[in-house]
């Protein structure tokens, strides 16, 4: 695990996709000097990635469940990523637990927030801008939690870590 304080049973598996660009073969373009690796790194700096985790992703990450993809686990654990858990997710988990549709082995409310922060994830409060954005989203389905998460991902310029393909129809960059 790369990020200090991040504790997950998943090993980072996503490093290959984030390696610096390979140097071109010197014989590819005769007479053209190949750029140095240092110059390539300077012109392609690592950009911190904002990640917004949906409810399933949060639950599977906390439980170390096999349903969590290796790509998702690797991104969440990556040192230079900013992994966000929305207050909407806390609300959704509380509602589904209250309805008996979900059982989770940890508490909700402050205990949930403490658990999230203790493993190096960042809590994201729901912003008025995200609420307003939900009114401008197309009505692909009626789940208010998904609509709010899509709006938050767009407002935060975040990639949404989710297996749920419905987010693709909102123009959200989804990773799984």
mmCIF file of N, CA and C in Angstrom, residues 4-140:
data_model
loop_
_atom_site.group_PDB
_atom_site.id
_atom_site.type_symbol
_atom_site.label_atom_id
_atom_site.label_comp_id
_atom_site.label_asym_id
_atom_site.label_seq_id
_atom_site.Cartn_x
_atom_site.Cartn_y
_atom_site.Cartn_z
ATOM 1 N N UNK A 4 0.144 6.503 3.030
ATOM 2 C CA UNK A 4 0.239 6.312 4.473
ATOM 3 C C UNK A 4 -1.156 6.303 5.088
ATOM 4 N N UNK A 5 -1.391 5.364 5.965
ATOM 5 C CA UNK A 5 -2.654 5.284 6.673
ATOM 6 C C UNK A 5 -3.726 4.501 5.932
ATOM 7 N N UNK A 6 -3.524 4.164 4.671
ATOM 8 C CA UNK A 6 -4.520 3.435 3.916
ATOM 9 C C UNK A 6 -4.361 1.953 4.207
ATOM 10 N N UNK A 7 -5.400 1.347 4.759
ATOM 11 C CA UNK A 7 -5.333 -0.052 5.155
ATOM 12 C C UNK A 7 -6.416 -0.824 4.418
ATOM 13 N N UNK A 8 -6.020 -1.638 3.497
ATOM 14 C CA UNK A 8 -6.958 -2.451 2.745
ATOM 15 C C UNK A 8 -6.327 -3.807 2.479
ATOM 16 N N UNK A 9 -7.143 -4.849 2.374
ATOM 17 C CA UNK A 9 -6.595 -6.161 2.043
ATOM 18 C C UNK A 9 -6.203 -6.276 0.577
ATOM 19 N N UNK A 10 -6.478 -5.254 -0.221
ATOM 20 C CA UNK A 10 -6.166 -5.302 -1.647
ATOM 21 C C UNK A 10 -4.761 -4.794 -1.896
ATOM 22 N N UNK A 11 -4.057 -5.473 -2.787
ATOM 23 C CA UNK A 11 -2.712 -5.027 -3.177
ATOM 24 C C UNK A 11 -2.838 -4.062 -4.346
ATOM 25 N N UNK A 12 -1.933 -3.091 -4.458
ATOM 26 C CA UNK A 12 -2.012 -2.184 -5.602
ATOM 27 C C UNK A 12 -1.654 -2.914 -6.899
ATOM 28 N N UNK A 13 -2.571 -2.924 -7.835
ATOM 29 C CA UNK A 13 -2.368 -3.640 -9.090
ATOM 30 C C UNK A 13 -2.424 -2.712 -10.292
ATOM 31 N N UNK A 14 -2.545 -1.421 -10.098
ATOM 32 C CA UNK A 14 -2.829 -0.523 -11.196
ATOM 33 C C UNK A 14 -1.619 0.282 -11.627
ATOM 34 N N UNK A 15 -0.442 -0.029 -11.114
ATOM 35 C CA UNK A 15 0.731 0.794 -11.386
ATOM 36 C C UNK A 15 1.156 0.756 -12.838
ATOM 37 N N UNK A 16 0.911 -0.324 -13.557
ATOM 38 C CA UNK A 16 1.369 -0.429 -14.945
ATOM 39 C C UNK A 16 0.747 0.643 -15.829
ATOM 40 N N UNK A 17 -0.511 0.973 -15.605
ATOM 41 C CA UNK A 17 -1.178 1.963 -16.453
ATOM 42 C C UNK A 17 -0.717 3.382 -16.162
ATOM 43 N N UNK A 18 -0.068 3.602 -15.050
ATOM 44 C CA UNK A 18 0.336 4.950 -14.683
ATOM 45 C C UNK A 18 1.835 5.165 -14.786
ATOM 46 N N UNK A 19 2.552 4.284 -15.504
ATOM 47 C CA UNK A 19 3.990 4.449 -15.692
ATOM 48 C C UNK A 19 4.241 5.598 -16.660
ATOM 49 N N UNK A 20 5.413 6.236 -16.568
ATOM 50 C CA UNK A 20 5.716 7.297 -17.526
ATOM 51 C C UNK A 20 5.792 6.729 -18.937
ATOM 52 N N UNK A 21 5.589 7.590 -19.939
ATOM 53 C CA UNK A 21 5.617 7.090 -21.308
ATOM 54 C C UNK A 21 6.960 6.472 -21.663
ATOM 55 N N UNK A 22 6.908 5.440 -22.490
ATOM 56 C CA UNK A 22 8.145 4.767 -22.906
ATOM 57 C C UNK A 22 8.907 5.653 -23.882
ATOM 58 N N UNK A 23 10.220 5.534 -23.847
ATOM 59 C CA UNK A 23 11.053 6.266 -24.798
ATOM 60 C C UNK A 23 10.919 5.627 -26.170
ATOM 61 N N UNK A 24 10.815 6.447 -27.222
ATOM 62 C CA UNK A 24 10.705 5.857 -28.557
ATOM 63 C C UNK A 24 11.998 5.171 -28.962
ATOM 64 N N UNK A 25 11.877 4.204 -29.851
ATOM 65 C CA UNK A 25 13.036 3.510 -30.393
ATOM 66 C C UNK A 25 13.855 4.531 -31.198
ATOM 67 N N UNK A 26 15.170 4.666 -30.903
ATOM 68 C CA UNK A 26 15.978 5.666 -31.599
ATOM 69 C C UNK A 26 15.969 5.512 -33.114
ATOM 70 N N UNK A 27 15.764 4.308 -33.631
ATOM 71 C CA UNK A 27 15.768 4.105 -35.070
ATOM 72 C C UNK A 27 14.443 4.438 -35.740
ATOM 73 N N UNK A 28 13.420 4.748 -34.957
ATOM 74 C CA UNK A 28 12.101 5.013 -35.511
ATOM 75 C C UNK A 28 12.086 6.248 -36.400
ATOM 76 N N UNK A 29 12.710 7.309 -35.941
ATOM 77 C CA UNK A 29 12.735 8.566 -36.683
ATOM 78 C C UNK A 29 14.190 8.981 -36.890
ATOM 79 N N UNK A 30 14.821 8.572 -37.987
ATOM 80 C CA UNK A 30 16.229 8.903 -38.215
ATOM 81 C C UNK A 30 16.435 10.418 -38.204
ATOM 82 N N UNK A 31 17.492 10.839 -37.541
ATOM 83 C CA UNK A 31 17.822 12.258 -37.466
ATOM 84 C C UNK A 31 17.083 13.015 -36.385
ATOM 85 N N UNK A 32 16.111 12.386 -35.733
ATOM 86 C CA UNK A 32 15.373 13.049 -34.655
ATOM 87 C C UNK A 32 15.867 12.487 -33.338
ATOM 88 N N UNK A 33 16.303 13.388 -32.472
ATOM 89 C CA UNK A 33 16.828 12.984 -31.178
ATOM 90 C C UNK A 33 15.695 12.514 -30.266
ATOM 91 N N UNK A 34 15.909 11.395 -29.599
ATOM 92 C CA UNK A 34 14.920 10.915 -28.641
ATOM 93 C C UNK A 34 14.937 11.793 -27.405
ATOM 94 N N UNK A 35 13.759 12.108 -26.858
ATOM 95 C CA UNK A 35 13.741 12.910 -25.642
ATOM 96 C C UNK A 35 14.276 12.102 -24.468
ATOM 97 N N UNK A 36 14.873 12.793 -23.543
ATOM 98 C CA UNK A 36 15.368 12.104 -22.354
ATOM 99 C C UNK A 36 14.191 11.733 -21.463
ATOM 100 N N UNK A 37 14.377 10.710 -20.647
ATOM 101 C CA UNK A 37 13.328 10.308 -19.714
ATOM 102 C C UNK A 37 12.986 11.465 -18.780
ATOM 103 N N UNK A 38 14.009 12.214 -18.343
ATOM 104 C CA UNK A 38 13.780 13.339 -17.435
ATOM 105 C C UNK A 38 12.870 14.379 -18.101
ATOM 106 N N UNK A 39 13.123 14.677 -19.369
ATOM 107 C CA UNK A 39 12.295 15.648 -20.071
ATOM 108 C C UNK A 39 10.880 15.108 -20.272
ATOM 109 N N UNK A 40 10.750 13.818 -20.566
ATOM 110 C CA UNK A 40 9.419 13.231 -20.704
ATOM 111 C C UNK A 40 8.637 13.341 -19.405
ATOM 112 N N UNK A 41 9.290 13.058 -18.291
ATOM 113 C CA UNK A 41 8.611 13.146 -17.003
ATOM 114 C C UNK A 41 8.225 14.584 -16.689
ATOM 115 N N UNK A 42 9.058 15.524 -17.076
ATOM 116 C CA UNK A 42 8.771 16.927 -16.803
ATOM 117 C C UNK A 42 7.562 17.390 -17.629
ATOM 118 N N UNK A 43 7.432 16.896 -18.842
ATOM 119 C CA UNK A 43 6.317 17.316 -19.689
ATOM 120 C C UNK A 43 5.055 16.483 -19.455
ATOM 121 N N UNK A 44 5.161 15.383 -18.737
ATOM 122 C CA UNK A 44 4.009 14.548 -18.415
ATOM 123 C C UNK A 44 3.981 14.279 -16.908
ATOM 124 N N UNK A 45 3.775 15.328 -16.097
ATOM 125 C CA UNK A 45 3.798 15.103 -14.657
ATOM 126 C C UNK A 45 2.591 14.268 -14.217
ATOM 127 N N UNK A 46 2.775 13.572 -13.120
ATOM 128 C CA UNK A 46 1.671 12.806 -12.559
ATOM 129 C C UNK A 46 0.639 13.789 -12.014
ATOM 130 N N UNK A 47 -0.583 13.665 -12.476
ATOM 131 C CA UNK A 47 -1.651 14.547 -12.029
ATOM 132 C C UNK A 47 -2.452 13.797 -10.976
ATOM 133 N N UNK A 48 -2.623 14.395 -9.788
ATOM 134 C CA UNK A 48 -3.431 13.714 -8.779
ATOM 135 C C UNK A 48 -4.833 13.456 -9.328
ATOM 136 N N UNK A 49 -5.330 12.282 -9.076
ATOM 137 C CA UNK A 49 -6.624 11.890 -9.603
ATOM 138 C C UNK A 49 -7.668 11.955 -8.496
ATOM 139 N N UNK A 50 -8.772 12.655 -8.753
ATOM 140 C CA UNK A 50 -9.904 12.651 -7.838
ATOM 141 C C UNK A 50 -10.755 11.431 -8.146
ATOM 142 N N UNK A 51 -11.029 10.645 -7.126
ATOM 143 C CA UNK A 51 -11.853 9.453 -7.268
ATOM 144 C C UNK A 51 -13.036 9.571 -6.325
ATOM 145 N N UNK A 52 -14.222 9.323 -6.822
ATOM 146 C CA UNK A 52 -15.409 9.293 -5.981
ATOM 147 C C UNK A 52 -15.897 7.853 -5.954
ATOM 148 N N UNK A 53 -16.003 7.286 -4.766
ATOM 149 C CA UNK A 53 -16.374 5.880 -4.621
ATOM 150 C C UNK A 53 -17.880 5.760 -4.432
ATOM 151 N N UNK A 54 -18.528 4.878 -5.187
ATOM 152 C CA UNK A 54 -19.951 4.672 -4.962
ATOM 153 C C UNK A 54 -20.143 3.736 -3.769
ATOM 154 N N UNK A 55 -21.389 3.537 -3.380
ATOM 155 C CA UNK A 55 -21.685 2.778 -2.155
ATOM 156 C C UNK A 55 -21.155 1.351 -2.193
ATOM 157 N N UNK A 56 -21.384 0.643 -3.304
ATOM 158 C CA UNK A 56 -20.871 -0.730 -3.409
ATOM 159 C C UNK A 56 -19.362 -0.758 -3.273
ATOM 160 N N UNK A 57 -18.701 0.178 -3.922
ATOM 161 C CA UNK A 57 -17.243 0.227 -3.876
ATOM 162 C C UNK A 57 -16.753 0.423 -2.451
ATOM 163 N N UNK A 58 -17.393 1.326 -1.714
ATOM 164 C CA UNK A 58 -16.997 1.585 -0.321
ATOM 165 C C UNK A 58 -17.158 0.322 0.516
ATOM 166 N N UNK A 59 -18.318 -0.314 0.411
ATOM 167 C CA UNK A 59 -18.579 -1.527 1.203
ATOM 168 C C UNK A 59 -17.573 -2.616 0.844
ATOM 169 N N UNK A 60 -17.356 -2.863 -0.440
ATOM 170 C CA UNK A 60 -16.432 -3.913 -0.864
ATOM 171 C C UNK A 60 -14.997 -3.589 -0.472
ATOM 172 N N UNK A 61 -14.621 -2.320 -0.523
ATOM 173 C CA UNK A 61 -13.267 -1.931 -0.126
ATOM 174 C C UNK A 61 -13.067 -2.164 1.371
ATOM 175 N N UNK A 62 -14.043 -1.752 2.183
ATOM 176 C CA UNK A 62 -13.929 -1.928 3.633
ATOM 177 C C UNK A 62 -13.903 -3.400 4.028
ATOM 178 N N UNK A 63 -14.636 -4.222 3.302
ATOM 179 C CA UNK A 63 -14.718 -5.646 3.631
ATOM 180 C C UNK A 63 -13.639 -6.481 2.946
ATOM 181 N N UNK A 64 -12.896 -5.891 2.032
ATOM 182 C CA UNK A 64 -11.907 -6.665 1.277
ATOM 183 C C UNK A 64 -12.569 -7.706 0.407
ATOM 184 N N UNK A 65 -13.755 -7.378 -0.101
ATOM 185 C CA UNK A 65 -14.559 -8.331 -0.867
ATOM 186 C C UNK A 65 -13.975 -8.571 -2.258
ATOM 187 N N UNK A 66 -14.117 -9.794 -2.759
ATOM 188 C CA UNK A 66 -13.589 -10.110 -4.093
ATOM 189 C C UNK A 66 -14.352 -9.405 -5.215
ATOM 190 N N UNK A 67 -15.532 -8.862 -4.927
ATOM 191 C CA UNK A 67 -16.296 -8.146 -5.952
ATOM 192 C C UNK A 67 -15.594 -6.867 -6.404
ATOM 193 N N UNK A 68 -14.730 -6.310 -5.560
ATOM 194 C CA UNK A 68 -14.004 -5.090 -5.911
ATOM 195 C C UNK A 68 -12.949 -5.426 -6.961
ATOM 196 N N UNK A 69 -12.993 -4.734 -8.088
ATOM 197 C CA UNK A 69 -12.037 -5.027 -9.158
ATOM 198 C C UNK A 69 -10.621 -4.646 -8.735
ATOM 199 N N UNK A 70 -9.644 -5.308 -9.335
ATOM 200 C CA UNK A 70 -8.238 -4.993 -9.050
ATOM 201 C C UNK A 70 -7.916 -3.565 -9.464
ATOM 202 N N UNK A 71 -8.500 -3.124 -10.570
ATOM 203 C CA UNK A 71 -8.272 -1.751 -11.029
ATOM 204 C C UNK A 71 -8.777 -0.759 -9.993
ATOM 205 N N UNK A 72 -9.995 -0.982 -9.490
ATOM 206 C CA UNK A 72 -10.572 -0.077 -8.492
ATOM 207 C C UNK A 72 -9.725 -0.063 -7.223
ATOM 208 N N UNK A 73 -9.360 -1.236 -6.724
ATOM 209 C CA UNK A 73 -8.547 -1.307 -5.505
ATOM 210 C C UNK A 73 -7.213 -0.599 -5.699
ATOM 211 N N UNK A 74 -6.577 -0.825 -6.834
ATOM 212 C CA UNK A 74 -5.287 -0.195 -7.105
ATOM 213 C C UNK A 74 -5.378 1.315 -7.162
ATOM 214 N N UNK A 75 -6.432 1.833 -7.790
ATOM 215 C CA UNK A 75 -6.602 3.285 -7.868
ATOM 216 C C UNK A 75 -6.851 3.892 -6.495
ATOM 217 N N UNK A 76 -7.702 3.249 -5.709
ATOM 218 C CA UNK A 76 -8.025 3.767 -4.379
ATOM 219 C C UNK A 76 -6.771 3.819 -3.515
ATOM 220 N N UNK A 77 -5.913 2.819 -3.638
ATOM 221 C CA UNK A 77 -4.712 2.743 -2.807
ATOM 222 C C UNK A 77 -3.550 3.565 -3.346
ATOM 223 N N UNK A 78 -3.680 4.086 -4.541
ATOM 224 C CA UNK A 78 -2.583 4.837 -5.154
ATOM 225 C C UNK A 78 -2.286 6.096 -4.351
ATOM 226 N N UNK A 79 -1.006 6.318 -4.101
ATOM 227 C CA UNK A 79 -0.568 7.425 -3.248
ATOM 228 C C UNK A 79 -1.001 8.787 -3.770
ATOM 229 N N UNK A 80 -0.956 8.984 -5.074
ATOM 230 C CA UNK A 80 -1.275 10.308 -5.598
ATOM 231 C C UNK A 80 -2.737 10.459 -6.019
ATOM 232 N N UNK A 81 -3.604 9.568 -5.541
ATOM 233 C CA UNK A 81 -5.027 9.743 -5.811
ATOM 234 C C UNK A 81 -5.711 10.303 -4.564
ATOM 235 N N UNK A 82 -6.791 10.989 -4.802
ATOM 236 C CA UNK A 82 -7.615 11.545 -3.720
ATOM 237 C C UNK A 82 -8.928 10.773 -3.753
ATOM 238 N N UNK A 83 -9.100 9.846 -2.807
ATOM 239 C CA UNK A 83 -10.269 8.974 -2.787
ATOM 240 C C UNK A 83 -11.339 9.582 -1.893
ATOM 241 N N UNK A 84 -12.484 9.894 -2.497
ATOM 242 C CA UNK A 84 -13.560 10.598 -1.814
ATOM 243 C C UNK A 84 -14.741 9.669 -1.559
ATOM 244 N N UNK A 85 -15.336 9.818 -0.374
ATOM 245 C CA UNK A 85 -16.571 9.116 -0.037
ATOM 246 C C UNK A 85 -17.596 10.195 0.275
ATOM 247 N N UNK A 86 -18.663 10.205 -0.475
ATOM 248 C CA UNK A 86 -19.677 11.241 -0.345
ATOM 249 C C UNK A 86 -20.555 11.032 0.883
ATOM 250 N N UNK A 87 -21.056 12.147 1.409
ATOM 251 C CA UNK A 87 -22.046 12.049 2.480
ATOM 252 C C UNK A 87 -23.314 11.380 1.945
ATOM 253 N N UNK A 88 -23.527 11.442 0.644
ATOM 254 C CA UNK A 88 -24.647 10.745 0.012
ATOM 255 C C UNK A 88 -24.507 9.236 0.215
ATOM 256 N N UNK A 89 -23.279 8.740 0.173
ATOM 257 C CA UNK A 89 -23.030 7.313 0.388
ATOM 258 C C UNK A 89 -23.404 6.917 1.811
ATOM 259 N N UNK A 90 -23.040 7.747 2.786
ATOM 260 C CA UNK A 90 -23.428 7.477 4.181
ATOM 261 C C UNK A 90 -24.943 7.397 4.293
ATOM 262 N N UNK A 91 -25.611 8.322 3.658
ATOM 263 C CA UNK A 91 -27.068 8.367 3.684
ATOM 264 C C UNK A 91 -27.656 7.118 3.020
ATOM 265 N N UNK A 92 -27.142 6.755 1.845
ATOM 266 C CA UNK A 92 -27.646 5.578 1.136
ATOM 267 C C UNK A 92 -27.459 4.305 1.962
ATOM 268 N N UNK A 93 -26.287 4.143 2.571
ATOM 269 C CA UNK A 93 -26.043 2.955 3.398
ATOM 270 C C UNK A 93 -26.982 2.924 4.597
ATOM 271 N N UNK A 94 -27.236 4.079 5.204
ATOM 272 C CA UNK A 94 -28.150 4.145 6.348
ATOM 273 C C UNK A 94 -29.570 3.767 5.928
ATOM 274 N N UNK A 95 -30.033 4.294 4.801
ATOM 275 C CA UNK A 95 -31.381 3.992 4.315
ATOM 276 C C UNK A 95 -31.508 2.502 4.002
ATOM 277 N N UNK A 96 -30.550 1.948 3.269
ATOM 278 C CA UNK A 96 -30.635 0.535 2.881
ATOM 279 C C UNK A 96 -30.498 -0.398 4.081
ATOM 280 N N UNK A 97 -29.695 0.007 5.069
ATOM 281 C CA UNK A 97 -29.581 -0.792 6.292
ATOM 282 C C UNK A 97 -30.900 -0.751 7.060
ATOM 283 N N UNK A 98 -31.494 0.443 7.151
ATOM 284 C CA UNK A 98 -32.773 0.601 7.845
ATOM 285 C C UNK A 98 -33.898 -0.190 7.206
ATOM 286 N N UNK A 99 -33.857 -0.340 5.899
ATOM 287 C CA UNK A 99 -34.878 -1.106 5.181
ATOM 288 C C UNK A 99 -34.607 -2.610 5.209
ATOM 289 N N UNK A 100 -33.464 -3.011 5.778
ATOM 290 C CA UNK A 100 -33.106 -4.422 5.841
ATOM 291 C C UNK A 100 -32.537 -4.960 4.536
ATOM 292 N N UNK A 101 -32.199 -4.086 3.586
ATOM 293 C CA UNK A 101 -31.653 -4.528 2.297
ATOM 294 C C UNK A 101 -30.139 -4.656 2.317
ATOM 295 N N UNK A 102 -29.517 -4.252 3.409
ATOM 296 C CA UNK A 102 -28.062 -4.283 3.488
ATOM 297 C C UNK A 102 -27.650 -4.541 4.928
ATOM 298 N N UNK A 103 -26.672 -5.413 5.102
ATOM 299 C CA UNK A 103 -26.078 -5.642 6.423
ATOM 300 C C UNK A 103 -24.608 -5.309 6.313
ATOM 301 N N UNK A 104 -24.163 -4.426 7.182
ATOM 302 C CA UNK A 104 -22.755 -4.053 7.178
ATOM 303 C C UNK A 104 -22.174 -4.295 8.561
ATOM 304 N N UNK A 105 -20.919 -4.751 8.627
ATOM 305 C CA UNK A 105 -20.310 -5.133 9.900
ATOM 306 C C UNK A 105 -19.723 -3.964 10.688
ATOM 307 N N UNK A 106 -20.050 -2.747 10.328
ATOM 308 C CA UNK A 106 -19.530 -1.574 11.030
ATOM 309 C C UNK A 106 -20.693 -0.621 11.210
ATOM 310 N N UNK A 107 -20.544 0.286 12.142
ATOM 311 C CA UNK A 107 -21.618 1.223 12.422
ATOM 312 C C UNK A 107 -21.738 2.306 11.368
ATOM 313 N N UNK A 108 -22.834 3.022 11.447
ATOM 314 C CA UNK A 108 -23.062 4.151 10.551
ATOM 315 C C UNK A 108 -22.887 5.443 11.336
ATOM 316 N N UNK A 109 -23.112 6.548 10.716
ATOM 317 C CA UNK A 109 -22.968 7.840 11.379
ATOM 318 C C UNK A 109 -21.514 8.148 11.669
ATOM 319 N N UNK A 110 -21.251 8.632 12.870
ATOM 320 C CA UNK A 110 -19.890 9.033 13.240
ATOM 321 C C UNK A 110 -18.908 7.863 13.180
ATOM 322 N N UNK A 111 -19.360 6.664 13.539
ATOM 323 C CA UNK A 111 -18.472 5.497 13.478
ATOM 324 C C UNK A 111 -18.050 5.222 12.029
ATOM 325 N N UNK A 112 -18.991 5.347 11.107
ATOM 326 C CA UNK A 112 -18.688 5.157 9.688
ATOM 327 C C UNK A 112 -17.692 6.215 9.225
ATOM 328 N N UNK A 113 -17.953 7.466 9.577
ATOM 329 C CA UNK A 113 -17.053 8.555 9.187
ATOM 330 C C UNK A 113 -15.652 8.339 9.741
ATOM 331 N N UNK A 114 -15.552 7.912 10.989
ATOM 332 C CA UNK A 114 -14.243 7.644 11.598
ATOM 333 C C UNK A 114 -13.529 6.511 10.880
ATOM 334 N N UNK A 115 -14.283 5.473 10.525
ATOM 335 C CA UNK A 115 -13.698 4.341 9.802
ATOM 336 C C UNK A 115 -13.148 4.800 8.458
ATOM 337 N N UNK A 116 -13.925 5.589 7.744
ATOM 338 C CA UNK A 116 -13.511 6.090 6.427
ATOM 339 C C UNK A 116 -12.229 6.908 6.555
ATOM 340 N N UNK A 117 -12.208 7.834 7.491
ATOM 341 C CA UNK A 117 -11.036 8.699 7.656
ATOM 342 C C UNK A 117 -9.822 7.921 8.154
ATOM 343 N N UNK A 118 -10.044 6.915 9.003
ATOM 344 C CA UNK A 118 -8.918 6.173 9.576
ATOM 345 C C UNK A 118 -8.163 5.346 8.533
ATOM 346 N N UNK A 119 -8.814 5.008 7.428
ATOM 347 C CA UNK A 119 -8.122 4.233 6.395
ATOM 348 C C UNK A 119 -7.609 5.116 5.257
ATOM 349 N N UNK A 120 -7.695 6.427 5.431
ATOM 350 C CA UNK A 120 -7.096 7.339 4.462
ATOM 351 C C UNK A 120 -8.012 7.824 3.362
ATOM 352 N N UNK A 121 -9.307 7.554 3.475
ATOM 353 C CA UNK A 121 -10.256 8.092 2.508
ATOM 354 C C UNK A 121 -10.755 9.441 3.021
ATOM 355 N N UNK A 122 -11.275 10.255 2.126
ATOM 356 C CA UNK A 122 -11.694 11.615 2.486
ATOM 357 C C UNK A 122 -13.210 11.736 2.354
ATOM 358 N N UNK A 123 -13.846 12.282 3.391
ATOM 359 C CA UNK A 123 -15.290 12.493 3.341
ATOM 360 C C UNK A 123 -15.596 13.742 2.521
ATOM 361 N N UNK A 124 -16.595 13.657 1.673
ATOM 362 C CA UNK A 124 -16.987 14.767 0.813
ATOM 363 C C UNK A 124 -18.395 15.211 1.192
ATOM 364 N N UNK A 125 -18.516 16.423 1.746
ATOM 365 C CA UNK A 125 -19.862 16.912 2.054
ATOM 366 C C UNK A 125 -20.619 17.242 0.766
ATOM 367 N N UNK A 126 -21.913 17.099 0.801
ATOM 368 C CA UNK A 126 -22.740 17.404 -0.357
ATOM 369 C C UNK A 126 -22.786 18.919 -0.549
ATOM 370 N N UNK A 127 -22.454 19.368 -1.734
ATOM 371 C CA UNK A 127 -22.395 20.812 -1.998
ATOM 372 C C UNK A 127 -23.682 21.305 -2.655
ATOM 373 N N UNK A 128 -24.012 22.582 -2.440
ATOM 374 C CA UNK A 128 -25.167 23.163 -3.139
ATOM 375 C C UNK A 128 -25.013 23.080 -4.665
ATOM 376 N N UNK A 129 -23.791 23.200 -5.168
ATOM 377 C CA UNK A 129 -23.560 23.113 -6.615
ATOM 378 C C UNK A 129 -23.933 21.725 -7.145
ATOM 379 N N UNK A 130 -23.603 20.676 -6.388
ATOM 380 C CA UNK A 130 -23.958 19.314 -6.813
ATOM 381 C C UNK A 130 -25.473 19.120 -6.764
ATOM 382 N N UNK A 131 -26.113 19.662 -5.729
ATOM 383 C CA UNK A 131 -27.574 19.564 -5.649
ATOM 384 C C UNK A 131 -28.222 20.246 -6.851
ATOM 385 N N UNK A 132 -27.745 21.439 -7.188
ATOM 386 C CA UNK A 132 -28.295 22.160 -8.336
ATOM 387 C C UNK A 132 -28.040 21.396 -9.634
ATOM 388 N N UNK A 133 -26.904 20.755 -9.718
ATOM 389 C CA UNK A 133 -26.550 20.035 -10.955
ATOM 390 C C UNK A 133 -27.485 18.854 -11.200
ATOM 391 N N UNK A 134 -28.016 18.246 -10.139
ATOM 392 C CA UNK A 134 -28.934 17.111 -10.331
ATOM 393 C C UNK A 134 -30.159 17.525 -11.136
ATOM 394 N N UNK A 135 -30.556 18.801 -11.032
ATOM 395 C CA UNK A 135 -31.734 19.258 -11.779
ATOM 396 C C UNK A 135 -31.459 19.361 -13.272
ATOM 397 N N UNK A 136 -30.184 19.421 -13.644
ATOM 398 C CA UNK A 136 -29.813 19.534 -15.056
ATOM 399 C C UNK A 136 -29.415 18.189 -15.672
ATOM 400 N N UNK A 137 -29.386 17.145 -14.867
ATOM 401 C CA UNK A 137 -29.022 15.821 -15.389
ATOM 402 C C UNK A 137 -30.215 15.184 -16.087
ATOM 403 N N UNK A 138 -29.971 14.423 -17.148
ATOM 404 C CA UNK A 138 -31.077 13.705 -17.795
ATOM 405 C C UNK A 138 -31.670 12.672 -16.831
ATOM 406 N N UNK A 139 -32.916 12.342 -17.044
ATOM 407 C CA UNK A 139 -33.611 11.405 -16.147
ATOM 408 C C UNK A 139 -33.511 9.977 -16.685
ATOM 409 N N UNK A 140 -32.294 9.415 -16.595
ATOM 410 C CA UNK A 140 -32.085 8.049 -17.089
ATOM 411 C C UNK A 140 -32.693 7.007 -16.155
#
